[in-house]
Amino acid sequence: MSAAVFKCIVVALVLQQVIAGDHQRRGKELLDTEDSDFFRCKQATRKSCCGPENSMKRFGDKDKTAADQCYAEVAEKFASTAGVTPKQDLFSTEAVKITKKKQFCLHECIGKKNKLLTEDGSLNKTFITDYSMNTIFKEQWQKQVGEKALAKCLEETYIPWPTEETEYKCNPVYVQFQHCLWLEYESNCPDDKRKTNKKCEKTRNRYRMQKSSSK
Ligand SMILES: *[C@@H]1O[C@H](CO)[C@@H](O)[C@H](O)[C@H]1NC(C)=O
């Protein structure tokens, strides 16, 4: 499965949970959601529609070195399970669950390698703040939007790993954090920085971020 497909599965998954905004949800639902992740893939995108550059792209791993290493590591870790999943069962609950687990593990690995996460996979707030403010949010308007997004997403309560899922346990925080940051950044994008192409309009509609500075 390609990186792009992996990515959009998780975006769709997390999107649903973030939008639902119910932090009391049980961790169980993190992997057991019955949403149609796979089929929503096309609309779910983490491309930025705010500002001239796609600043959020490969957040924390701009040169992609950790990503390549982590794909290999995670693939190896999951090799035994993935190997016994027949192709026709790609959309079975179990297969979807494994795919989601892989995705959480992959991002945890990437975050750790880039030092954005601590040893246990939780957010290193100091590092993330410094990194974001120096590397991602360069222009003044970006810093304003970014600072606000960081303040929210670094303190957000994320859905924990389901306690009964002991196999291939990972810390699912980083995926959720990244989505939070993207969503906040895009939602609070100043009017004059908003890209107006069809794709972006669609994304904004989907995430209900038509109106700027509404928060
Ligand atoms: C978090 O990152 C800072 C560097 O910004 C580092 O000094 C610190 O040791 C890190 N904390 C942990 C718990 O890894």
CSV table of C-alpha atoms and ligand atoms in Angstrom, one decimal:
chain,number,residue,atom,x,y,z
A,1,MET,CA,0.0,0.0,0.0
A,2,SER,CA,1.4,3.4,-0.9
A,3,ALA,CA,2.3,6.1,1.5
A,4,ALA,CA,-0.3,8.4,0.1
A,5,VAL,CA,-3.1,5.8,0.7
A,6,PHE,CA,-1.9,5.2,4.2
A,7,LYS,CA,-1.8,8.8,4.9
A,8,CYS,CA,-5.3,9.5,3.8
A,9,ILE,CA,-6.8,6.6,5.6
A,10,VAL,CA,-5.5,8.1,8.8
A,11,VAL,CA,-6.6,11.6,8.0
A,12,ALA,CA,-10.1,10.3,7.3
A,13,LEU,CA,-10.1,8.4,10.5
A,14,VAL,CA,-8.8,11.1,12.7
A,15,LEU,CA,-10.9,13.7,11.0
A,16,GLN,CA,-14.0,11.9,12.1
A,17,GLN,CA,-12.9,11.8,15.6
A,18,VAL,CA,-11.6,15.3,15.8
A,19,ILE,CA,-14.8,16.7,14.3
A,20,ALA,CA,-16.9,14.7,16.6
A,21,GLY,CA,-14.9,16.5,19.3
A,22,ASP,CA,-15.9,14.0,21.9
A,23,HIS,CA,-12.8,13.5,24.0
A,24,GLN,CA,-14.6,11.1,26.3
A,25,ARG,CA,-14.8,8.5,23.6
A,26,ARG,CA,-13.3,5.3,24.7
A,27,GLY,CA,-9.9,4.4,23.3
A,28,LYS,CA,-11.5,1.3,21.8
A,29,GLU,CA,-13.0,3.4,19.1
A,30,LEU,CA,-9.7,4.4,17.8
A,31,LEU,CA,-9.3,1.2,16.0
A,32,ASP,CA,-12.9,-0.1,15.9
A,33,THR,CA,-14.5,2.7,14.1
A,34,GLU,CA,-16.8,1.5,11.3
A,35,ASP,CA,-16.3,4.6,9.2
A,36,SER,CA,-15.5,4.2,5.5
A,37,ASP,CA,-12.0,5.4,5.8
A,38,PHE,CA,-10.9,3.8,2.6
A,39,PHE,CA,-13.7,5.2,0.5
A,40,ARG,CA,-13.3,8.7,1.7
A,41,CYS,CA,-9.7,8.8,0.9
A,42,LYS,CA,-9.9,11.1,-2.1
A,43,GLN,CA,-11.4,14.0,-0.2
A,44,ALA,CA,-9.3,13.7,2.8
A,45,THR,CA,-6.1,15.6,2.2
A,46,ARG,CA,-3.6,17.3,4.4
A,47,LYS,CA,-2.5,19.6,1.6
A,48,SER,CA,-2.5,23.1,2.8
A,49,CYS,CA,-4.9,25.6,1.2
A,50,CYS,CA,-3.4,28.4,3.2
A,51,GLY,CA,-0.5,30.5,1.9
A,52,PRO,CA,1.8,30.1,-1.1
A,53,GLU,CA,3.7,27.0,0.1
A,54,ASN,CA,2.4,23.8,1.4
A,55,SER,CA,3.9,24.5,4.8
A,56,MET,CA,2.4,21.6,6.6
A,57,LYS,CA,3.7,19.0,4.2
A,58,ARG,CA,5.8,16.4,5.9
A,59,PHE,CA,5.6,18.2,9.1
A,60,GLY,CA,8.5,17.2,11.3
A,61,ASP,CA,10.2,15.2,8.5
A,62,LYS,CA,10.8,17.6,5.7
A,63,ASP,CA,13.6,15.7,4.1
A,64,LYS,CA,11.7,12.4,4.5
A,65,THR,CA,14.7,10.5,5.9
A,66,ALA,CA,12.9,9.2,9.0
A,67,ALA,CA,9.8,8.3,6.9
A,68,ASP,CA,11.8,5.9,4.7
A,69,GLN,CA,13.5,4.3,7.7
A,70,CYS,CA,10.3,4.0,9.6
A,71,TYR,CA,8.3,2.5,6.7
A,72,ALA,CA,10.9,-0.3,6.7
A,73,GLU,CA,10.9,-0.7,10.5
A,74,VAL,CA,7.1,-0.8,10.8
A,75,ALA,CA,6.8,-3.1,7.9
A,76,GLU,CA,9.2,-5.5,9.5
A,77,LYS,CA,7.4,-5.3,12.9
A,78,PHE,CA,4.1,-6.1,11.3
A,79,ALA,CA,5.4,-8.6,8.8
A,80,SER,CA,4.0,-11.7,10.4
A,81,THR,CA,0.5,-10.3,10.6
A,82,ALA,CA,0.4,-8.5,7.3
A,83,GLY,CA,1.7,-11.7,5.7
A,84,VAL,CA,-1.3,-13.7,6.7
A,85,THR,CA,-3.9,-11.2,5.6
A,86,PRO,CA,-5.3,-12.3,2.3
A,87,LYS,CA,-5.8,-9.7,-0.3
A,88,GLN,CA,-9.6,-10.2,-0.5
A,89,ASP,CA,-9.7,-9.3,3.2
A,90,LEU,CA,-8.2,-5.9,2.7
A,91,PHE,CA,-11.4,-4.3,3.9
A,92,SER,CA,-12.2,-6.6,6.7
A,93,THR,CA,-12.4,-5.2,10.2
A,94,GLU,CA,-9.2,-6.9,11.2
A,95,ALA,CA,-7.3,-5.8,8.2
A,96,VAL,CA,-8.5,-2.2,8.6
A,97,LYS,CA,-7.5,-2.3,12.2
A,98,ILE,CA,-4.0,-3.5,11.3
A,99,THR,CA,-3.7,-0.8,8.7
A,100,LYS,CA,-4.6,1.8,11.3
A,101,LYS,CA,-2.2,0.4,13.8
A,102,LYS,CA,0.6,0.5,11.2
A,103,GLN,CA,-0.2,4.1,10.6
A,104,PHE,CA,-0.1,5.1,14.2
A,105,CYS,CA,3.2,3.2,14.7
A,106,LEU,CA,4.7,4.7,11.6
A,107,HIS,CA,4.0,8.3,12.7
A,108,GLU,CA,5.1,7.6,16.2
A,109,CYS,CA,8.4,6.3,14.7
A,110,ILE,CA,8.8,9.3,12.5
A,111,GLY,CA,8.0,11.7,15.3
A,112,LYS,CA,10.5,10.0,17.6
A,113,LYS,CA,13.3,10.0,15.1
A,114,ASN,CA,12.9,13.7,14.5
A,115,LYS,CA,12.7,14.3,18.3
A,116,LEU,CA,9.3,15.8,18.2
A,117,LEU,CA,8.2,13.0,20.5
A,118,THR,CA,9.7,11.8,23.8
A,119,GLU,CA,10.7,8.2,24.4
A,120,ASP,CA,7.2,7.1,25.2
A,121,GLY,CA,5.7,8.7,22.1
A,122,SER,CA,4.2,11.7,23.8
A,123,LEU,CA,4.6,15.2,22.5
A,124,ASN,CA,7.8,17.1,23.4
A,125,LYS,CA,6.0,20.4,23.6
A,126,THR,CA,9.2,22.4,23.8
A,127,PHE,CA,10.7,20.8,20.8
A,128,ILE,CA,7.5,21.0,18.7
A,129,THR,CA,7.0,24.7,19.6
A,130,ASP,CA,10.6,25.6,18.7
A,131,TYR,CA,10.6,23.5,15.5
A,132,SER,CA,7.2,24.9,14.3
A,133,MET,CA,7.9,28.5,15.0
A,134,ASN,CA,11.3,28.4,13.4
A,135,THR,CA,10.9,26.0,10.6
A,136,ILE,CA,7.2,25.8,9.6
A,137,PHE,CA,5.7,29.2,10.4
A,138,LYS,CA,8.1,31.6,8.8
A,139,GLU,CA,6.0,34.7,7.9
A,140,GLN,CA,4.4,36.9,10.5
A,141,TRP,CA,0.9,36.0,9.6
A,142,GLN,CA,1.8,32.3,9.7
A,143,LYS,CA,3.4,32.7,13.2
A,144,GLN,CA,0.2,34.2,14.4
A,145,VAL,CA,-2.0,31.4,13.1
A,146,GLY,CA,0.5,28.8,14.0
A,147,GLU,CA,0.9,29.9,17.5
A,148,LYS,CA,-2.8,29.7,18.1
A,149,ALA,CA,-2.9,26.3,16.6
A,150,LEU,CA,-0.1,25.1,18.7
A,151,ALA,CA,-1.6,26.4,21.9
A,152,LYS,CA,-4.7,24.4,21.2
A,153,CYS,CA,-3.2,21.2,19.8
A,154,LEU,CA,-0.4,20.8,22.3
A,155,GLU,CA,-3.0,20.9,25.1
A,156,GLU,CA,-5.6,18.8,23.4
A,157,THR,CA,-6.7,15.5,25.0
A,158,TYR,CA,-6.3,12.8,22.5
A,159,ILE,CA,-7.8,9.4,22.2
A,160,PRO,CA,-5.7,6.8,23.9
A,161,TRP,CA,-4.7,3.4,22.5
A,162,PRO,CA,-7.4,0.9,23.3
A,163,THR,CA,-6.4,-1.0,26.5
A,164,GLU,CA,-7.5,-4.4,25.1
A,165,GLU,CA,-5.3,-4.0,22.0
A,166,THR,CA,-2.0,-5.3,23.2
A,167,GLU,CA,-0.6,-6.4,19.9
A,168,TYR,CA,1.6,-3.9,18.1
A,169,LYS,CA,0.8,-1.2,20.6
A,170,CYS,CA,1.8,2.3,19.6
A,171,ASN,CA,1.2,5.8,21.0
A,172,PRO,CA,-1.5,7.3,18.8
A,173,VAL,CA,-1.0,10.9,19.9
A,174,TYR,CA,1.2,12.2,17.1
A,175,VAL,CA,-1.2,11.4,14.3
A,176,GLN,CA,-4.0,13.1,16.1
A,177,PHE,CA,-1.8,16.1,17.0
A,178,GLN,CA,-0.8,16.6,13.4
A,179,HIS,CA,-4.3,16.5,12.2
A,180,CYS,CA,-5.3,18.9,14.9
A,181,LEU,CA,-2.5,21.3,13.9
A,182,TRP,CA,-3.5,21.1,10.2
A,183,LEU,CA,-7.1,21.6,10.9
A,184,GLU,CA,-6.5,24.6,13.2
A,185,TYR,CA,-4.1,26.2,10.8
A,186,GLU,CA,-6.4,25.8,7.8
A,187,SER,CA,-9.4,26.9,9.8
A,188,ASN,CA,-7.8,30.1,10.9
A,189,CYS,CA,-6.2,31.0,7.6
A,190,PRO,CA,-6.6,34.7,6.9
A,191,ASP,CA,-8.9,35.5,4.0
A,192,ASP,CA,-6.2,36.9,1.8
A,193,LYS,CA,-4.1,33.8,2.2
A,194,ARG,CA,-6.7,31.3,1.2
A,195,LYS,CA,-6.2,29.5,-2.0
A,196,THR,CA,-9.4,29.5,-4.0
A,197,ASN,CA,-9.0,26.6,-6.4
A,198,LYS,CA,-11.7,24.0,-6.6
A,199,LYS,CA,-9.9,21.4,-4.6
A,200,CYS,CA,-9.4,23.9,-1.7
A,201,GLU,CA,-13.0,25.0,-1.8
A,202,LYS,CA,-13.9,21.3,-1.5
A,203,THR,CA,-11.6,20.7,1.4
A,204,ARG,CA,-12.9,23.8,3.2
A,205,ASN,CA,-16.5,22.7,2.7
A,206,ARG,CA,-15.7,19.2,3.9
A,207,TYR,CA,-14.1,20.5,7.1
A,208,ARG,CA,-16.6,23.3,7.5
A,209,MET,CA,-14.1,26.0,7.4
A,210,GLN,CA,-15.8,28.4,5.0
A,211,LYS,CA,-15.7,31.3,7.3
A,212,SER,CA,-12.4,32.6,8.5
A,213,SER,CA,-11.6,33.8,12.0
A,214,SER,CA,-14.9,32.4,13.2
A,215,LYS,CA,-13.3,31.0,16.3
B,1,LIG,C1,12.4,17.9,24.6
B,1,LIG,O1,13.2,18.6,23.7
B,1,LIG,C2,14.2,19.4,24.2
B,1,LIG,C3,14.9,20.2,23.1
B,1,LIG,O2,14.0,21.2,22.6
B,1,LIG,C4,15.2,18.6,25.0
B,1,LIG,O3,16.1,19.4,25.6
B,1,LIG,C5,14.5,17.7,26.0
B,1,LIG,O4,15.4,16.8,26.6
B,1,LIG,C6,13.3,16.9,25.3
B,1,LIG,N1,12.6,16.3,26.4
B,1,LIG,C7,12.4,15.0,26.4
B,1,LIG,C8,11.6,14.4,27.6
B,1,LIG,O5,12.8,14.2,25.5
